[in-house]
Amino acid sequence: MNDFKWTWRAASLLSIAATLMLLTGFVYAVGDIMYPKGAAPAVQTPQSTAAPTAETGVLKIAAVGDSLAKGTGDNTGEGFVRRTVTGLSDSGMKAELVGNLGINGLTTAGLEDKLKEDGVQYVLRQANIILVSIGGNDLFQGAQSMLNEASGGTAPEGGAPNSAGSSGGAGSSGAGAGAAGGNTAVNGGVSGGNNALQNLNPQRLLAGLPSASKRLESILTAISRINPSAKVYYIGLYNPFGDLREMLIPGNQAVTAWNGAAMDIINRNTDMTLVPVMDLFNGHLDQYLSSDHFHPNGDGYQRMADRIVQAVR
């Protein structure tokens, strides 16, 4: 009888233990379903990467063109290019010069060829601001030749071909000629070449405008193709002969026509801007031209740079 009781008690205890184990497993399973822990990831989730700051907000400036871009006539050597970089920096912007490709005597034809060079394209691709000065040698080449013939002077910039393969011309965008022989040509033209000056009219000055303006459009288009993300600022021309009575009206008319043609091109491109400078020099040539009477001096370049800074800002 006692053996039967112990057998019953043992069976009851085993049954209770099994029930408790089943309940424990059930509770664990429910908890795992409702609150799954999952496995720890083998690789941590990447942290968000901060945007690079080295290039952000920095104006990288390149210049291309003739002796005005180079800064000829400025005793400090800064020209409007470096003065523009300084002006932008002084206004609180971050600006740096990545390259100045200005060449004395360069014409539109010469610049077309230069833009095909790998080195030139490399510099332009580093910039987000591109300053362009070209056209003065195309426009004023005839005027300077007539002044030289009247005075018996030498060809501007010695008449030597420039590095782009085009003949030495006026030497600057709107500046008319290079330093070499420049003053002699002007003075001779005033004292002994009045007849030649009287024959100089806007039609003669503008004889090459149609072909030159087509080359200008080709140049600006090429620059945009080389660097589609850059802003292009074309520096307009001014009349360096405005203080010569015979050259005031024809020179101003010719420069106005050239700047108008340039504006027609630029108006079709949202990333291009024409920076006018003609008004800065009219009536102030004695203050803002260098001793060669063609290129700006330091003050003239500074006024140009101030105008460019306004356009960029």
PDB file of C-alpha atoms in Angstrom, residues 6-299:
ATOM      1  CA  TRP A   6       4.986   6.777  -3.293  1.00  0.00           C
ATOM      2  CA  THR A   7       4.478   5.770  -6.901  1.00  0.00           C
ATOM      3  CA  TRP A   8       1.480   8.090  -7.153  1.00  0.00           C
ATOM      4  CA  ARG A   9       3.320  10.961  -5.503  1.00  0.00           C
ATOM      5  CA  ALA A  10       6.317  10.507  -7.839  1.00  0.00           C
ATOM      6  CA  ALA A  11       4.069  10.533 -10.885  1.00  0.00           C
ATOM      7  CA  SER A  12       2.320  13.654  -9.637  1.00  0.00           C
ATOM      8  CA  LEU A  13       5.642  15.431  -9.083  1.00  0.00           C
ATOM      9  CA  LEU A  14       6.861  14.479 -12.564  1.00  0.00           C
ATOM     10  CA  SER A  15       3.614  15.705 -14.068  1.00  0.00           C
ATOM     11  CA  ILE A  16       3.887  19.052 -12.224  1.00  0.00           C
ATOM     12  CA  ALA A  17       7.540  19.426 -13.332  1.00  0.00           C
ATOM     13  CA  ALA A  18       6.657  18.714 -16.948  1.00  0.00           C
ATOM     14  CA  THR A  19       3.818  21.207 -16.806  1.00  0.00           C
ATOM     15  CA  LEU A  20       6.125  23.868 -15.366  1.00  0.00           C
ATOM     16  CA  MET A  21       8.667  23.226 -18.138  1.00  0.00           C
ATOM     17  CA  LEU A  22       5.973  23.535 -20.797  1.00  0.00           C
ATOM     18  CA  LEU A  23       4.727  26.793 -19.261  1.00  0.00           C
ATOM     19  CA  THR A  24       8.281  28.168 -19.100  1.00  0.00           C
ATOM     20  CA  GLY A  25       8.903  27.295 -22.748  1.00  0.00           C
ATOM     21  CA  PHE A  26       5.610  28.814 -23.802  1.00  0.00           C
ATOM     22  CA  VAL A  27       6.329  32.064 -21.972  1.00  0.00           C
ATOM     23  CA  TYR A  28       9.835  32.255 -23.488  1.00  0.00           C
ATOM     24  CA  ALA A  29       8.502  31.613 -26.984  1.00  0.00           C
ATOM     25  CA  VAL A  30       5.836  34.294 -26.638  1.00  0.00           C
ATOM     26  CA  GLY A  31       8.424  36.748 -25.337  1.00  0.00           C
ATOM     27  CA  ASP A  32      10.808  36.004 -28.200  1.00  0.00           C
ATOM     28  CA  ILE A  33       8.048  36.575 -30.747  1.00  0.00           C
ATOM     29  CA  MET A  34       6.860  39.842 -29.202  1.00  0.00           C
ATOM     30  CA  TYR A  35      10.311  41.209 -28.325  1.00  0.00           C
ATOM     31  CA  PRO A  36      12.848  39.650 -30.704  1.00  0.00           C
ATOM     32  CA  LYS A  37      16.458  40.403 -29.885  1.00  0.00           C
ATOM     33  CA  GLY A  38      18.005  39.332 -33.190  1.00  0.00           C
ATOM     34  CA  ALA A  39      21.665  38.915 -33.909  1.00  0.00           C
ATOM     35  CA  ALA A  40      24.134  41.783 -33.490  1.00  0.00           C
ATOM     36  CA  PRO A  41      25.180  43.244 -36.880  1.00  0.00           C
ATOM     37  CA  ALA A  42      28.551  42.098 -38.076  1.00  0.00           C
ATOM     38  CA  VAL A  43      29.421  45.621 -39.372  1.00  0.00           C
ATOM     39  CA  GLN A  44      28.428  48.883 -37.724  1.00  0.00           C
ATOM     40  CA  THR A  45      26.155  51.233 -39.617  1.00  0.00           C
ATOM     41  CA  PRO A  46      28.298  53.861 -41.420  1.00  0.00           C
ATOM     42  CA  GLN A  47      28.192  57.307 -39.865  1.00  0.00           C
ATOM     43  CA  SER A  48      27.014  60.230 -42.005  1.00  0.00           C
ATOM     44  CA  THR A  49      29.911  61.840 -43.893  1.00  0.00           C
ATOM     45  CA  ALA A  50      30.299  65.594 -43.654  1.00  0.00           C
ATOM     46  CA  ALA A  51      30.311  67.468 -46.941  1.00  0.00           C
ATOM     47  CA  PRO A  52      33.840  68.340 -48.082  1.00  0.00           C
ATOM     48  CA  THR A  53      34.798  71.862 -47.091  1.00  0.00           C
ATOM     49  CA  ALA A  54      38.021  72.331 -49.069  1.00  0.00           C
ATOM     50  CA  GLU A  55      36.206  73.514 -52.204  1.00  0.00           C
ATOM     51  CA  THR A  56      32.922  74.722 -50.753  1.00  0.00           C
ATOM     52  CA  GLY A  57      32.449  78.473 -51.043  1.00  0.00           C
ATOM     53  CA  VAL A  58      35.852  79.109 -52.627  1.00  0.00           C
ATOM     54  CA  LEU A  59      35.973  81.213 -55.794  1.00  0.00           C
ATOM     55  CA  LYS A  60      38.689  79.732 -57.989  1.00  0.00           C
ATOM     56  CA  ILE A  61      39.564  82.327 -60.598  1.00  0.00           C
ATOM     57  CA  ALA A  62      41.291  81.882 -63.957  1.00  0.00           C
ATOM     58  CA  ALA A  63      41.966  84.552 -66.567  1.00  0.00           C
ATOM     59  CA  VAL A  64      42.553  84.175 -70.290  1.00  0.00           C
ATOM     60  CA  GLY A  65      43.135  86.641 -73.099  1.00  0.00           C
ATOM     61  CA  ASP A  66      45.442  89.465 -74.089  1.00  0.00           C
ATOM     62  CA  SER A  67      47.778  91.896 -72.323  1.00  0.00           C
ATOM     63  CA  LEU A  68      44.948  93.425 -70.330  1.00  0.00           C
ATOM     64  CA  ALA A  69      44.384  90.046 -68.719  1.00  0.00           C
ATOM     65  CA  LYS A  70      48.139  89.836 -68.178  1.00  0.00           C
ATOM     66  CA  GLY A  71      48.186  93.231 -66.455  1.00  0.00           C
ATOM     67  CA  THR A  72      50.553  95.082 -68.801  1.00  0.00           C
ATOM     68  CA  GLY A  73      50.936  98.714 -67.749  1.00  0.00           C
ATOM     69  CA  ASP A  74      50.485  98.092 -64.031  1.00  0.00           C
ATOM     70  CA  ASN A  75      53.756  98.789 -62.205  1.00  0.00           C
ATOM     71  CA  THR A  76      52.734  96.373 -59.437  1.00  0.00           C
ATOM     72  CA  GLY A  77      52.123  93.575 -61.944  1.00  0.00           C
ATOM     73  CA  GLU A  78      48.740  92.812 -60.407  1.00  0.00           C
ATOM     74  CA  GLY A  79      46.449  94.000 -63.194  1.00  0.00           C
ATOM     75  CA  PHE A  80      42.713  93.596 -62.840  1.00  0.00           C
ATOM     76  CA  VAL A  81      43.010  89.837 -62.267  1.00  0.00           C
ATOM     77  CA  ARG A  82      44.932  89.817 -58.993  1.00  0.00           C
ATOM     78  CA  ARG A  83      43.166  92.978 -57.892  1.00  0.00           C
ATOM     79  CA  THR A  84      39.847  91.183 -58.409  1.00  0.00           C
ATOM     80  CA  VAL A  85      40.989  88.264 -56.249  1.00  0.00           C
ATOM     81  CA  THR A  86      42.065  90.710 -53.540  1.00  0.00           C
ATOM     82  CA  GLY A  87      38.811  92.665 -53.782  1.00  0.00           C
ATOM     83  CA  LEU A  88      36.687  89.527 -53.416  1.00  0.00           C
ATOM     84  CA  SER A  89      38.776  88.402 -50.435  1.00  0.00           C
ATOM     85  CA  ASP A  90      38.482  91.827 -48.796  1.00  0.00           C
ATOM     86  CA  SER A  91      34.706  91.650 -49.183  1.00  0.00           C
ATOM     87  CA  GLY A  92      34.592  88.513 -47.066  1.00  0.00           C
ATOM     88  CA  MET A  93      34.571  85.892 -49.815  1.00  0.00           C
ATOM     89  CA  LYS A  94      37.131  83.136 -50.232  1.00  0.00           C
ATOM     90  CA  ALA A  95      38.951  83.650 -53.521  1.00  0.00           C
ATOM     91  CA  GLU A  96      42.143  82.320 -55.061  1.00  0.00           C
ATOM     92  CA  LEU A  97      43.853  82.574 -58.440  1.00  0.00           C
ATOM     93  CA  VAL A  98      44.372  79.248 -60.196  1.00  0.00           C
ATOM     94  CA  GLY A  99      46.026  80.686 -63.318  1.00  0.00           C
ATOM     95  CA  ASN A 100      46.491  83.787 -65.467  1.00  0.00           C
ATOM     96  CA  LEU A 101      46.875  82.937 -69.161  1.00  0.00           C
ATOM     97  CA  GLY A 102      47.061  86.497 -70.510  1.00  0.00           C
ATOM     98  CA  ILE A 103      49.397  86.998 -73.506  1.00  0.00           C
ATOM     99  CA  ASN A 104      50.551  90.291 -74.987  1.00  0.00           C
ATOM    100  CA  GLY A 105      49.160  90.954 -78.466  1.00  0.00           C
ATOM    101  CA  LEU A 106      46.690  88.062 -78.482  1.00  0.00           C
ATOM    102  CA  THR A 107      43.792  88.336 -80.935  1.00  0.00           C
ATOM    103  CA  THR A 108      40.545  86.388 -81.135  1.00  0.00           C
ATOM    104  CA  ALA A 109      42.132  84.088 -83.726  1.00  0.00           C
ATOM    105  CA  GLY A 110      45.074  83.501 -81.425  1.00  0.00           C
ATOM    106  CA  LEU A 111      42.864  82.749 -78.446  1.00  0.00           C
ATOM    107  CA  GLU A 112      40.844  80.263 -80.484  1.00  0.00           C
ATOM    108  CA  ASP A 113      44.049  78.316 -81.027  1.00  0.00           C
ATOM    109  CA  LYS A 114      45.165  78.597 -77.391  1.00  0.00           C
ATOM    110  CA  LEU A 115      41.903  77.091 -76.160  1.00  0.00           C
ATOM    111  CA  LYS A 116      42.760  73.873 -78.009  1.00  0.00           C
ATOM    112  CA  GLU A 117      45.855  73.341 -75.860  1.00  0.00           C
ATOM    113  CA  ASP A 118      45.653  70.758 -73.073  1.00  0.00           C
ATOM    114  CA  GLY A 119      47.459  72.994 -70.583  1.00  0.00           C
ATOM    115  CA  VAL A 120      45.045  75.881 -71.124  1.00  0.00           C
ATOM    116  CA  GLN A 121      42.050  73.588 -70.799  1.00  0.00           C
ATOM    117  CA  TYR A 122      43.467  72.108 -67.596  1.00  0.00           C
ATOM    118  CA  VAL A 123      43.734  75.540 -65.962  1.00  0.00           C
ATOM    119  CA  LEU A 124      40.226  76.545 -67.033  1.00  0.00           C
ATOM    120  CA  ARG A 125      38.765  73.326 -65.620  1.00  0.00           C
ATOM    121  CA  GLN A 126      40.170  74.180 -62.178  1.00  0.00           C
ATOM    122  CA  ALA A 127      38.191  77.438 -62.039  1.00  0.00           C
ATOM    123  CA  ASN A 128      34.609  78.332 -61.247  1.00  0.00           C
ATOM    124  CA  ILE A 129      35.135  81.971 -62.303  1.00  0.00           C
ATOM    125  CA  ILE A 130      36.750  82.656 -65.698  1.00  0.00           C
ATOM    126  CA  LEU A 131      37.706  86.217 -66.701  1.00  0.00           C
ATOM    127  CA  VAL A 132      38.087  86.843 -70.442  1.00  0.00           C
ATOM    128  CA  SER A 133      39.749  89.867 -72.045  1.00  0.00           C
ATOM    129  CA  ILE A 134      40.028  89.785 -75.824  1.00  0.00           C
ATOM    130  CA  GLY A 135      39.097  91.846 -78.882  1.00  0.00           C
ATOM    131  CA  GLY A 136      41.048  95.074 -78.582  1.00  0.00           C
ATOM    132  CA  ASN A 137      43.756  93.846 -80.922  1.00  0.00           C
ATOM    133  CA  ASP A 138      41.130  92.929 -83.507  1.00  0.00           C
ATOM    134  CA  LEU A 139      39.314  96.239 -83.230  1.00  0.00           C
ATOM    135  CA  PHE A 140      42.203  98.707 -82.993  1.00  0.00           C
ATOM    136  CA  GLN A 141      44.792  97.040 -85.165  1.00  0.00           C
ATOM    137  CA  GLY A 142      43.841  99.218 -88.144  1.00  0.00           C
ATOM    138  CA  ALA A 143      43.836 102.396 -86.069  1.00  0.00           C
ATOM    139  CA  GLN A 144      47.271 101.704 -84.653  1.00  0.00           C
ATOM    140  CA  SER A 145      48.658 100.867 -88.076  1.00  0.00           C
ATOM    141  CA  MET A 146      47.449 104.204 -89.433  1.00  0.00           C
ATOM    142  CA  LEU A 147      48.962 106.073 -86.506  1.00  0.00           C
ATOM    143  CA  ASN A 148      52.258 104.266 -87.002  1.00  0.00           C
ATOM    144  CA  GLU A 149      52.284 105.017 -90.726  1.00  0.00           C
ATOM    145  CA  ALA A 150      51.547 108.687 -90.082  1.00  0.00           C
ATOM    146  CA  SER A 151      54.317 108.967 -87.506  1.00  0.00           C
ATOM    147  CA  GLY A 152      56.829 106.634 -89.129  1.00  0.00           C
ATOM    148  CA  GLY A 153      56.840 104.641 -85.913  1.00  0.00           C
ATOM    149  CA  THR A 154      57.282 100.937 -85.397  1.00  0.00           C
ATOM    150  CA  ALA A 155      54.560  98.354 -85.243  1.00  0.00           C
ATOM    151  CA  PRO A 156      52.948  97.866 -81.877  1.00  0.00           C
ATOM    152  CA  GLU A 157      54.812  95.463 -79.586  1.00  0.00           C
ATOM    153  CA  GLY A 158      57.631  95.499 -82.127  1.00  0.00           C
ATOM    154  CA  GLY A 159      55.453  93.831 -84.746  1.00  0.00           C
ATOM    155  CA  ALA A 160      56.571  90.432 -83.523  1.00  0.00           C
ATOM    156  CA  PRO A 161      54.177  87.531 -83.731  1.00  0.00           C
ATOM    157  CA  ASN A 162      52.722  86.522 -80.408  1.00  0.00           C
ATOM    158  CA  SER A 163      52.960  83.025 -78.980  1.00  0.00           C
ATOM    159  CA  ALA A 164      49.609  82.065 -80.434  1.00  0.00           C
ATOM    160  CA  GLY A 165      50.835  82.656 -83.954  1.00  0.00           C
ATOM    161  CA  SER A 166      48.877  85.858 -84.615  1.00  0.00           C
ATOM    162  CA  SER A 167      50.561  89.127 -85.396  1.00  0.00           C
ATOM    163  CA  GLY A 168      51.280  91.559 -82.579  1.00  0.00           C
ATOM    164  CA  GLY A 169      48.483  94.033 -82.418  1.00  0.00           C
ATOM    165  CA  ALA A 170      47.010  96.481 -80.028  1.00  0.00           C
ATOM    166  CA  GLY A 171      48.236  94.529 -77.073  1.00  0.00           C
ATOM    167  CA  SER A 172      45.174  94.786 -74.861  1.00  0.00           C
ATOM    168  CA  SER A 173      41.460  94.329 -74.811  1.00  0.00           C
ATOM    169  CA  GLY A 174      40.382  97.854 -75.534  1.00  0.00           C
ATOM    170  CA  ALA A 175      43.854  99.154 -74.858  1.00  0.00           C
ATOM    171  CA  GLY A 176      44.861  99.530 -78.474  1.00  0.00           C
ATOM    172  CA  ALA A 177      48.555  98.587 -78.551  1.00  0.00           C
ATOM    173  CA  GLY A 178      51.507  97.304 -76.632  1.00  0.00           C
ATOM    174  CA  ALA A 179      54.010  99.403 -74.764  1.00  0.00           C
ATOM    175  CA  ALA A 180      56.761  99.195 -77.351  1.00  0.00           C
ATOM    176  CA  GLY A 181      56.647 102.211 -79.611  1.00  0.00           C
ATOM    177  CA  GLY A 182      53.196 103.163 -78.326  1.00  0.00           C
ATOM    178  CA  ASN A 183      53.824 106.704 -77.184  1.00  0.00           C
ATOM    179  CA  THR A 184      55.757 107.589 -80.326  1.00  0.00           C
ATOM    180  CA  ALA A 185      52.895 106.423 -82.474  1.00  0.00           C
ATOM    181  CA  VAL A 186      50.316 108.518 -80.684  1.00  0.00           C
ATOM    182  CA  ASN A 187      52.381 111.666 -80.488  1.00  0.00           C
ATOM    183  CA  GLY A 188      53.428 111.349 -84.114  1.00  0.00           C
ATOM    184  CA  GLY A 189      49.858 110.783 -85.145  1.00  0.00           C
ATOM    185  CA  VAL A 190      48.751 114.011 -83.468  1.00  0.00           C
ATOM    186  CA  SER A 191      51.568 116.194 -84.775  1.00  0.00           C
ATOM    187  CA  GLY A 192      51.981 114.937 -88.317  1.00  0.00           C
ATOM    188  CA  GLY A 193      49.199 112.537 -89.146  1.00  0.00           C
ATOM    189  CA  ASN A 194      46.033 114.621 -88.998  1.00  0.00           C
ATOM    190  CA  ASN A 195      45.065 113.687 -92.550  1.00  0.00           C
ATOM    191  CA  ALA A 196      45.357 109.991 -91.728  1.00  0.00           C
ATOM    192  CA  LEU A 197      43.314 110.433 -88.548  1.00  0.00           C
ATOM    193  CA  GLN A 198      40.605 112.324 -90.401  1.00  0.00           C
ATOM    194  CA  ASN A 199      40.268 109.382 -92.777  1.00  0.00           C
ATOM    195  CA  LEU A 200      39.823 107.013 -89.857  1.00  0.00           C
ATOM    196  CA  ASN A 201      36.097 106.367 -89.443  1.00  0.00           C
ATOM    197  CA  PRO A 202      33.964 103.746 -87.680  1.00  0.00           C
ATOM    198  CA  GLN A 203      33.530 101.835 -90.919  1.00  0.00           C
ATOM    199  CA  ARG A 204      37.278 101.331 -91.253  1.00  0.00           C
ATOM    200  CA  LEU A 205      37.643 100.419 -87.597  1.00  0.00           C
ATOM    201  CA  LEU A 206      34.765  97.965 -87.831  1.00  0.00           C
ATOM    202  CA  ALA A 207      35.799  96.344 -91.085  1.00  0.00           C
ATOM    203  CA  GLY A 208      36.807  93.168 -89.278  1.00  0.00           C
ATOM    204  CA  LEU A 209      34.006  93.183 -86.704  1.00  0.00           C
ATOM    205  CA  PRO A 210      31.747  90.517 -88.294  1.00  0.00           C
ATOM    206  CA  SER A 211      34.471  87.879 -88.487  1.00  0.00           C
ATOM    207  CA  ALA A 212      35.966  88.883 -85.121  1.00  0.00           C
ATOM    208  CA  SER A 213      32.598  88.712 -83.371  1.00  0.00           C
ATOM    209  CA  LYS A 214      32.072  85.215 -84.783  1.00  0.00           C
ATOM    210  CA  ARG A 215      35.421  84.217 -83.329  1.00  0.00           C
ATOM    211  CA  LEU A 216      34.437  85.788 -80.015  1.00  0.00           C
ATOM    212  CA  GLU A 217      31.285  83.676 -79.972  1.00  0.00           C
ATOM    213  CA  SER A 218      33.373  80.620 -80.793  1.00  0.00           C
ATOM    214  CA  ILE A 219      35.734  81.479 -77.930  1.00  0.00           C
ATOM    215  CA  LEU A 220      33.007  81.906 -75.329  1.00  0.00           C
ATOM    216  CA  THR A 221      31.287  78.733 -76.504  1.00  0.00           C
ATOM    217  CA  ALA A 222      34.560  76.811 -76.293  1.00  0.00           C
ATOM    218  CA  ILE A 223      35.219  78.049 -72.765  1.00  0.00           C
ATOM    219  CA  SER A 224      31.751  76.951 -71.683  1.00  0.00           C
ATOM    220  CA  ARG A 225      32.324  73.564 -73.270  1.00  0.00           C
ATOM    221  CA  ILE A 226      35.675  73.183 -71.503  1.00  0.00           C
ATOM    222  CA  ASN A 227      34.158  74.075 -68.127  1.00  0.00           C
ATOM    223  CA  PRO A 228      30.325  73.998 -68.207  1.00  0.00           C
ATOM    224  CA  SER A 229      29.990  74.783 -64.497  1.00  0.00           C
ATOM    225  CA  ALA A 230      32.080  77.970 -64.497  1.00  0.00           C
ATOM    226  CA  LYS A 231      30.758  81.517 -64.607  1.00  0.00           C
ATOM    227  CA  VAL A 232      32.338  83.473 -67.463  1.00  0.00           C
ATOM    228  CA  TYR A 233      32.898  87.239 -67.219  1.00  0.00           C
ATOM    229  CA  TYR A 234      33.848  88.996 -70.447  1.00  0.00           C
ATOM    230  CA  ILE A 235      35.559  92.354 -69.928  1.00  0.00           C
ATOM    231  CA  GLY A 236      34.259  94.920 -72.415  1.00  0.00           C
ATOM    232  CA  LEU A 237      36.431  97.292 -74.443  1.00  0.00           C
ATOM    233  CA  TYR A 238      37.121 100.975 -73.960  1.00  0.00           C
ATOM    234  CA  ASN A 239      38.496 103.662 -76.302  1.00  0.00           C
ATOM    235  CA  PRO A 240      42.135 104.473 -75.472  1.00  0.00           C
ATOM    236  CA  PHE A 241      42.194 107.157 -78.180  1.00  0.00           C
ATOM    237  CA  GLY A 242      39.345 109.191 -76.707  1.00  0.00           C
ATOM    238  CA  ASP A 243      41.592 112.130 -75.849  1.00  0.00           C
ATOM    239  CA  LEU A 244      42.551 112.565 -79.524  1.00  0.00           C
ATOM    240  CA  ARG A 245      39.976 114.794 -81.193  1.00  0.00           C
ATOM    241  CA  GLU A 246      40.040 112.890 -84.467  1.00  0.00           C
ATOM    242  CA  MET A 247      39.662 109.542 -82.709  1.00  0.00           C
ATOM    243  CA  LEU A 248      37.010 110.355 -80.095  1.00  0.00           C
ATOM    244  CA  ILE A 249      33.849 109.822 -82.148  1.00  0.00           C
ATOM    245  CA  PRO A 250      34.979 106.989 -84.452  1.00  0.00           C
ATOM    246  CA  GLY A 251      36.690 105.212 -81.561  1.00  0.00           C
ATOM    247  CA  ASN A 252      33.661 105.460 -79.278  1.00  0.00           C
ATOM    248  CA  GLN A 253      31.327 104.300 -82.041  1.00  0.00           C
ATOM    249  CA  ALA A 254      33.546 101.348 -82.850  1.00  0.00           C
ATOM    250  CA  VAL A 255      33.882 100.283 -79.199  1.00  0.00           C
ATOM    251  CA  THR A 256      30.133 100.639 -78.661  1.00  0.00           C
ATOM    252  CA  ALA A 257      29.448  98.447 -81.695  1.00  0.00           C
ATOM    253  CA  TRP A 258      31.923  95.809 -80.476  1.00  0.00           C
ATOM    254  CA  ASN A 259      30.506  95.759 -76.957  1.00  0.00           C
ATOM    255  CA  GLY A 260      27.003  95.513 -78.425  1.00  0.00           C
ATOM    256  CA  ALA A 261      27.991  92.504 -80.508  1.00  0.00           C
ATOM    257  CA  ALA A 262      29.537  90.895 -77.436  1.00  0.00           C
ATOM    258  CA  MET A 263      26.383  91.576 -75.444  1.00  0.00           C
ATOM    259  CA  ASP A 264      24.239  89.869 -78.090  1.00  0.00           C
ATOM    260  CA  ILE A 265      26.372  86.751 -77.685  1.00  0.00           C
ATOM    261  CA  ILE A 266      26.406  86.846 -73.888  1.00  0.00           C
ATOM    262  CA  ASN A 267      22.656  87.403 -73.600  1.00  0.00           C
ATOM    263  CA  ARG A 268      22.139  83.928 -75.042  1.00  0.00           C
ATOM    264  CA  ASN A 269      24.161  82.320 -72.253  1.00  0.00           C
ATOM    265  CA  THR A 270      22.902  82.378 -68.677  1.00  0.00           C
ATOM    266  CA  ASP A 271      26.350  81.667 -67.217  1.00  0.00           C
ATOM    267  CA  MET A 272      28.030  84.622 -68.958  1.00  0.00           C
ATOM    268  CA  THR A 273      28.218  88.271 -67.974  1.00  0.00           C
ATOM    269  CA  LEU A 274      29.602  91.298 -69.789  1.00  0.00           C
ATOM    270  CA  VAL A 275      31.476  93.672 -67.483  1.00  0.00           C
ATOM    271  CA  PRO A 276      31.374  97.157 -69.054  1.00  0.00           C
ATOM    272  CA  VAL A 277      34.397  99.398 -68.489  1.00  0.00           C
ATOM    273  CA  MET A 278      34.056 102.020 -71.241  1.00  0.00           C
ATOM    274  CA  ASP A 279      32.374 104.490 -68.890  1.00  0.00           C
ATOM    275  CA  LEU A 280      35.220 104.128 -66.383  1.00  0.00           C
ATOM    276  CA  PHE A 281      37.790 105.506 -68.837  1.00  0.00           C
ATOM    277  CA  ASN A 282      35.817 108.027 -70.890  1.00  0.00           C
ATOM    278  CA  GLY A 283      36.972 111.489 -69.876  1.00  0.00           C
ATOM    279  CA  HIS A 284      39.570 110.071 -67.475  1.00  0.00           C
ATOM    280  CA  LEU A 285      42.245 108.653 -69.773  1.00  0.00           C
ATOM    281  CA  ASP A 286      44.891 110.943 -68.295  1.00  0.00           C
ATOM    282  CA  GLN A 287      44.206 109.426 -64.877  1.00  0.00           C
ATOM    283  CA  TYR A 288      43.791 105.775 -65.740  1.00  0.00           C
ATOM    284  CA  LEU A 289      46.114 105.022 -68.657  1.00  0.00           C
ATOM    285  CA  SER A 290      49.751 104.068 -68.202  1.00  0.00           C
ATOM    286  CA  SER A 291      52.658 105.909 -69.794  1.00  0.00           C
ATOM    287  CA  ASP A 292      52.243 103.914 -73.034  1.00  0.00           C
ATOM    288  CA  HIS A 293      48.861 105.645 -73.443  1.00  0.00           C
ATOM    289  CA  PHE A 294      47.150 102.343 -74.229  1.00  0.00           C
ATOM    290  CA  HIS A 295      47.098 100.027 -71.237  1.00  0.00           C
ATOM    291  CA  PRO A 296      45.570 101.017 -67.893  1.00  0.00           C
ATOM    292  CA  ASN A 297      47.824 102.007 -65.026  1.00  0.00           C
ATOM    293  CA  GLY A 298      47.384 100.665 -61.513  1.00  0.00           C
ATOM    294  CA  ASP A 299      44.445 102.994 -60.807  1.00  0.00           C
TER     295      ASP A 299
END
